[in-house]
PDB file of C-alpha atoms in Angstrom:
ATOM      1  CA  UNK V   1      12.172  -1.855  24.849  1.00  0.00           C
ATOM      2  CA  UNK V   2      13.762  -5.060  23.208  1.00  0.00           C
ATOM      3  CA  UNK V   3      13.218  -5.715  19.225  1.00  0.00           C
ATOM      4  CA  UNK V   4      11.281  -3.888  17.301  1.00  0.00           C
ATOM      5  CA  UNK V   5       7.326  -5.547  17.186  1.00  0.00           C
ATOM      6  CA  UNK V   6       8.202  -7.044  20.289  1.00  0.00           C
ATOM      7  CA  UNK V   7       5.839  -4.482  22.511  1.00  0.00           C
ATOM      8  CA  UNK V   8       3.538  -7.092  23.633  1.00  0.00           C
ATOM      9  CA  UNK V   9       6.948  -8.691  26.125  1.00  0.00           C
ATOM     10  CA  UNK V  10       7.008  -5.122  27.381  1.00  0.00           C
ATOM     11  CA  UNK V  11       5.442  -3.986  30.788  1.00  0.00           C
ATOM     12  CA  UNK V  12       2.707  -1.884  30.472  1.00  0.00           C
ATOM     13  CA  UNK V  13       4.190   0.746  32.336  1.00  0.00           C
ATOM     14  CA  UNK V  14       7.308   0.732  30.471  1.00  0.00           C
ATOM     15  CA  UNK V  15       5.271   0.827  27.114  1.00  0.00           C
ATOM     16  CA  UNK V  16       2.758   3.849  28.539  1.00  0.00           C
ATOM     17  CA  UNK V  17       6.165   5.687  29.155  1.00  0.00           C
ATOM     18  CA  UNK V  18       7.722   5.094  25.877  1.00  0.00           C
ATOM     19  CA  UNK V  19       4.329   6.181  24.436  1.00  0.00           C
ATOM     20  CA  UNK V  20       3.860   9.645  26.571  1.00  0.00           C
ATOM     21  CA  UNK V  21       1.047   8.291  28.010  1.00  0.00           C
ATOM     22  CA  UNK V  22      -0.655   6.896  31.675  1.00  0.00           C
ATOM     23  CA  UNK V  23      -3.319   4.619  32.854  1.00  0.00           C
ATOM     24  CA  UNK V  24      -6.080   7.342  33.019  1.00  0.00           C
ATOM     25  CA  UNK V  25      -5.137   8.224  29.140  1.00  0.00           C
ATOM     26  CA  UNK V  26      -4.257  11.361  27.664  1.00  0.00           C
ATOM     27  CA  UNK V  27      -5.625  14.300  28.538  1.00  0.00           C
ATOM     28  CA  UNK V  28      -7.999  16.158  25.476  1.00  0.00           C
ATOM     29  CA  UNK V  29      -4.972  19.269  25.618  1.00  0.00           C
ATOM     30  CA  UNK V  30      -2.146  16.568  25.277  1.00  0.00           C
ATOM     31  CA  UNK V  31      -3.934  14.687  22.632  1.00  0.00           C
ATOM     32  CA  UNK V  32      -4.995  18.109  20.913  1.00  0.00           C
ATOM     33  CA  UNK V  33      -1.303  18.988  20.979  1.00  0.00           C
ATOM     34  CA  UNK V  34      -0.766  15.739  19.196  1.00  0.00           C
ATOM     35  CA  UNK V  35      -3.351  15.788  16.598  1.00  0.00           C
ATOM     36  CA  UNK V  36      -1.741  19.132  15.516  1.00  0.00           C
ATOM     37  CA  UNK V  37       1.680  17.854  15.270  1.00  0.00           C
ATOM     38  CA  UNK V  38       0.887  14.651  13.753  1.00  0.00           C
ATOM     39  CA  UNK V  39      -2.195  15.266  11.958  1.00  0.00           C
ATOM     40  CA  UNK V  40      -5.238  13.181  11.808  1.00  0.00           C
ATOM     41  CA  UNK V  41      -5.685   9.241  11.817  1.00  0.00           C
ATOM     42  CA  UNK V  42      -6.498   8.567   8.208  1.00  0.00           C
ATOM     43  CA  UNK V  43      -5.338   6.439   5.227  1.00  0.00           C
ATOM     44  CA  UNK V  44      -4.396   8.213   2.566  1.00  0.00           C
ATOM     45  CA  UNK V  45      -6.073   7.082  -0.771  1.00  0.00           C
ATOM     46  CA  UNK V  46      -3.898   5.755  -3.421  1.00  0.00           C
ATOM     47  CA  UNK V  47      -4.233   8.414  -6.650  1.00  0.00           C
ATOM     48  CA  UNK V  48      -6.792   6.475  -9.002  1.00  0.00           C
ATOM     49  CA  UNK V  49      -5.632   6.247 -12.387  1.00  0.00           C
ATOM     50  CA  UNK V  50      -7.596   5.080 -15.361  1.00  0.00           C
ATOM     51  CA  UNK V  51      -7.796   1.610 -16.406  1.00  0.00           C
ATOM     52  CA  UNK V  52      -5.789   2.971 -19.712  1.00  0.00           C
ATOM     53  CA  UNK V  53      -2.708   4.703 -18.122  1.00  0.00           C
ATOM     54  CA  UNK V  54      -2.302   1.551 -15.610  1.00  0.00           C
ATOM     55  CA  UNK V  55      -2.442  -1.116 -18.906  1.00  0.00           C
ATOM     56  CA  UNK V  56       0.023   1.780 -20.055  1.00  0.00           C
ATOM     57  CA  UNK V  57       2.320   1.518 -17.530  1.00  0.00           C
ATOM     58  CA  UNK V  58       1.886  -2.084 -17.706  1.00  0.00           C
ATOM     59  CA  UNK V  59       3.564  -2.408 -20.985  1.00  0.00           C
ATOM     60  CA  UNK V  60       6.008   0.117 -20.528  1.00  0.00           C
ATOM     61  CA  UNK V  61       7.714  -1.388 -17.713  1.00  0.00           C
ATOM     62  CA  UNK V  62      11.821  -2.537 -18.009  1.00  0.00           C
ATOM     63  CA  UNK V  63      10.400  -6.179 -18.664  1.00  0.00           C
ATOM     64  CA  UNK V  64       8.049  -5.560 -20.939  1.00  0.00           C
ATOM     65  CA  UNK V  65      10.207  -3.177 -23.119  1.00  0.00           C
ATOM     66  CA  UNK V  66      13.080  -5.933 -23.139  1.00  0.00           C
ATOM     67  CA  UNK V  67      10.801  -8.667 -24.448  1.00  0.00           C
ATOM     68  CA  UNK V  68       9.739  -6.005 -26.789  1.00  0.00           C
ATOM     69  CA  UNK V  69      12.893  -5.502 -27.780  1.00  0.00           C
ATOM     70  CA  UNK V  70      14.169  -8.763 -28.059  1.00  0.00           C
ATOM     71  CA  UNK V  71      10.722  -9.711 -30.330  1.00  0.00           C
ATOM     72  CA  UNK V  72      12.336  -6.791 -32.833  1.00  0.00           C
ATOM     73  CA  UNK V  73      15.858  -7.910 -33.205  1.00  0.00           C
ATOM     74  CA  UNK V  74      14.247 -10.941 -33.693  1.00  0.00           C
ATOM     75  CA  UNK V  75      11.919  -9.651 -36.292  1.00  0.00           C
ATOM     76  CA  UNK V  76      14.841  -8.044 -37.898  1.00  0.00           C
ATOM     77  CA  UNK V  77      17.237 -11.037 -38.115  1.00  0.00           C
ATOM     78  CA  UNK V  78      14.642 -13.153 -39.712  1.00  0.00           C
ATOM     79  CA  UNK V  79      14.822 -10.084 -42.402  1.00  0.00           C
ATOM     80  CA  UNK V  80      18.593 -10.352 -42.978  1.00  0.00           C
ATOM     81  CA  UNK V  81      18.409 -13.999 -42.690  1.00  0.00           C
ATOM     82  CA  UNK V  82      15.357 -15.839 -43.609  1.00  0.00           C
ATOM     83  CA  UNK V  83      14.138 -19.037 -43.003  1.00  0.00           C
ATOM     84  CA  UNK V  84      15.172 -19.378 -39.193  1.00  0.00           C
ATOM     85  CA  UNK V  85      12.299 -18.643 -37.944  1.00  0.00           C
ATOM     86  CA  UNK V  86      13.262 -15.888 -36.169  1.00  0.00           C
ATOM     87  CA  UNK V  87       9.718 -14.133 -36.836  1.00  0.00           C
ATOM     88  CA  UNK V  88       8.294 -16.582 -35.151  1.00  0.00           C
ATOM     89  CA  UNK V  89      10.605 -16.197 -31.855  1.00  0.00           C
ATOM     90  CA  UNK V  90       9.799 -12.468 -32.248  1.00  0.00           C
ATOM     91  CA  UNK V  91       5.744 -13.357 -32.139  1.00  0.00           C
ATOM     92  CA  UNK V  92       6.556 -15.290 -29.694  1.00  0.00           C
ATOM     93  CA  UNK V  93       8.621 -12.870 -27.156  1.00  0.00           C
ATOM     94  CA  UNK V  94       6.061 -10.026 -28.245  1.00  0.00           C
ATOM     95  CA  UNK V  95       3.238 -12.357 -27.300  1.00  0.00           C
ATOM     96  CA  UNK V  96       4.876 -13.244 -23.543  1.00  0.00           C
ATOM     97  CA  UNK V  97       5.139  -9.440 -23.392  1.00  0.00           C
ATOM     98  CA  UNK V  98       1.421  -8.771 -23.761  1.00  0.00           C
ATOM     99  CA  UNK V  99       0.391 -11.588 -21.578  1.00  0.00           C
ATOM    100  CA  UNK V 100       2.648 -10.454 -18.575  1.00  0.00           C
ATOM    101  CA  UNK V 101       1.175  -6.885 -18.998  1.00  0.00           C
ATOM    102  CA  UNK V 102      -2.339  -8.198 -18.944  1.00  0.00           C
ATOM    103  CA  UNK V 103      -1.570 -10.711 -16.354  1.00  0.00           C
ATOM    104  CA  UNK V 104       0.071  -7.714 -14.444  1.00  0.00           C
ATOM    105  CA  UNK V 105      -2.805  -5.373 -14.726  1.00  0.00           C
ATOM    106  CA  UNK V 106      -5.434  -7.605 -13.596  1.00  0.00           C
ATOM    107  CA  UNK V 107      -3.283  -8.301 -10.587  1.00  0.00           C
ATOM    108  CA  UNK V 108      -2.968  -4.531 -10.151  1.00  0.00           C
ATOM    109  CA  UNK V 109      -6.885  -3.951 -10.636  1.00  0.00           C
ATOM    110  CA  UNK V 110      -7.868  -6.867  -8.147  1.00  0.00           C
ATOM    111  CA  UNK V 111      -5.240  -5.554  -5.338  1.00  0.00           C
ATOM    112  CA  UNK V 112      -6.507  -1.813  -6.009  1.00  0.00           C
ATOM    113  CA  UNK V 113     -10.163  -3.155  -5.782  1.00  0.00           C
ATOM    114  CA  UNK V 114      -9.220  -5.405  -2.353  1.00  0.00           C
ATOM    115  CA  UNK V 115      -7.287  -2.105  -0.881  1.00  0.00           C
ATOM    116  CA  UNK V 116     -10.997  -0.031  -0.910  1.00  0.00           C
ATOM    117  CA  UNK V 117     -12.963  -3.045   0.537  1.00  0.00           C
ATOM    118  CA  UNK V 118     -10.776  -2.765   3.002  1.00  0.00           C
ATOM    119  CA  UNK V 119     -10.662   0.802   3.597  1.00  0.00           C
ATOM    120  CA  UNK V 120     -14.618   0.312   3.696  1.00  0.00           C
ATOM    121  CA  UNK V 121     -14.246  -1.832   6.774  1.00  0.00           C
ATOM    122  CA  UNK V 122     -12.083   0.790   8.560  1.00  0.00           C
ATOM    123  CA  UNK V 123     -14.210   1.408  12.396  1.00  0.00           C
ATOM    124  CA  UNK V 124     -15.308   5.552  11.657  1.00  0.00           C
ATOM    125  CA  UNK V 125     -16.041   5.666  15.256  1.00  0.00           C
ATOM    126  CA  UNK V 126     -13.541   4.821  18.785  1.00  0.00           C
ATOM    127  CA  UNK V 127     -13.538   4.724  22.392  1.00  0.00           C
ATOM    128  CA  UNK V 128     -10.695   5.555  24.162  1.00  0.00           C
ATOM    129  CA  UNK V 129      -9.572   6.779  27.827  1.00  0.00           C
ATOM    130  CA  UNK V 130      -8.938  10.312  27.504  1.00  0.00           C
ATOM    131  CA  UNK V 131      -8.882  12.601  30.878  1.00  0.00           C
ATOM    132  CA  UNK V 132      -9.274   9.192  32.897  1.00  0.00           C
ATOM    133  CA  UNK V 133     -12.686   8.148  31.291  1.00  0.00           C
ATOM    134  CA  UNK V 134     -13.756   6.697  28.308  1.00  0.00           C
ATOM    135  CA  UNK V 135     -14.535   8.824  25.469  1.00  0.00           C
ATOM    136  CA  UNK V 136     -16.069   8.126  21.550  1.00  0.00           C
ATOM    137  CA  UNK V 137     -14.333   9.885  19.018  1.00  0.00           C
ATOM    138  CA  UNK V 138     -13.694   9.812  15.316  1.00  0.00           C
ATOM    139  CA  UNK V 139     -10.808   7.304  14.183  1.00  0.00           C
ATOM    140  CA  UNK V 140      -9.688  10.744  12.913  1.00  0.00           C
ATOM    141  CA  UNK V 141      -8.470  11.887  15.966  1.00  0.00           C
ATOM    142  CA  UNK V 142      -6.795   8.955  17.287  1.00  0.00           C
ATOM    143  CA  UNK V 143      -3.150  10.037  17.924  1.00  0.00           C
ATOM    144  CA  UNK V 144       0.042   8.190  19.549  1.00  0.00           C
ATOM    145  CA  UNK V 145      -0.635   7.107  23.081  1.00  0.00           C
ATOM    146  CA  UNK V 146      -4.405   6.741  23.179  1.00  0.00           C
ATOM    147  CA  UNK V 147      -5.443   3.913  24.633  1.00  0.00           C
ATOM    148  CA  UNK V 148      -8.119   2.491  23.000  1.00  0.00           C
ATOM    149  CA  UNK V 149     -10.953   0.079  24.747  1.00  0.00           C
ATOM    150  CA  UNK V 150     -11.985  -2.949  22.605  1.00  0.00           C
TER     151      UNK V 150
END
């Protein structure tokens, strides 16, 4: 078949073939077959966490923790040697810390929100050629080598 994403510069017999499936569709046995050995058509939905445990997460990531850690041997130098303004290099790194981890959940919260619009666009309903006519069906039940009319 060439590349990989390259279908479309494949015949259409070649690709119906590859995909265990014909001009007149599949048949509603073959396509049973294949909803029970591939399981339905669905998206599964990311595990929603709390706004808390994601900010948590946030600020407990490898970055986050290093700047942390830098902004206390920082803290800790200006102890043993005062006067160059190492404090203020630790305020600073702890600071950069909390701004990527706010900067970092926001981006987390708008992708998260962007993912369910999406979902919310998702077509509930099909047609495809199944048994050599067209049929409506759930998305659900869409399984490899259905050909689907648009």
């Amino acid at each position: 078949m060439g590349e990989p994403g390259r279908i479309h510069n494949v015949a259409v017999d070649e690709v119906l073939s590859l995909l265990g499936s014909g001009l007149e569709g599949l048949t509603s046995a073959e396509a049973g077959r294949r909803l029970k050995q591939v399981g339905p058509n669905r998206i599964s939905e990311p595990e929603r966490r709390s706004w808390l445990r994601t900010l948590g997460r946030q600020l407990s990531n490898f970055f986050t923790l290093l700047l942390l850690a830098a902004a206390g041997i920082c803290v800790v130098a200006d102890r043993a040697a005062p006067g160059e303004s190492m404090d203020v290099m630790g305020m600073a790194l702890a600071g950069v810390a909390v701004l990527n981890a706010i900067f970092s959940f926001i981006q987390e919260y708008r992708a998260e929100k962007a993912m369910q619009a999406l979902l919310a666009f998702l077509p509930q309903q099909v047609t495809v050629l199944r048994d050599g006519g067209e049929h409506r069906i759930g998305a659900e039940q869409l399984v490899p080598g259905d050909i689907i009319t648009i």
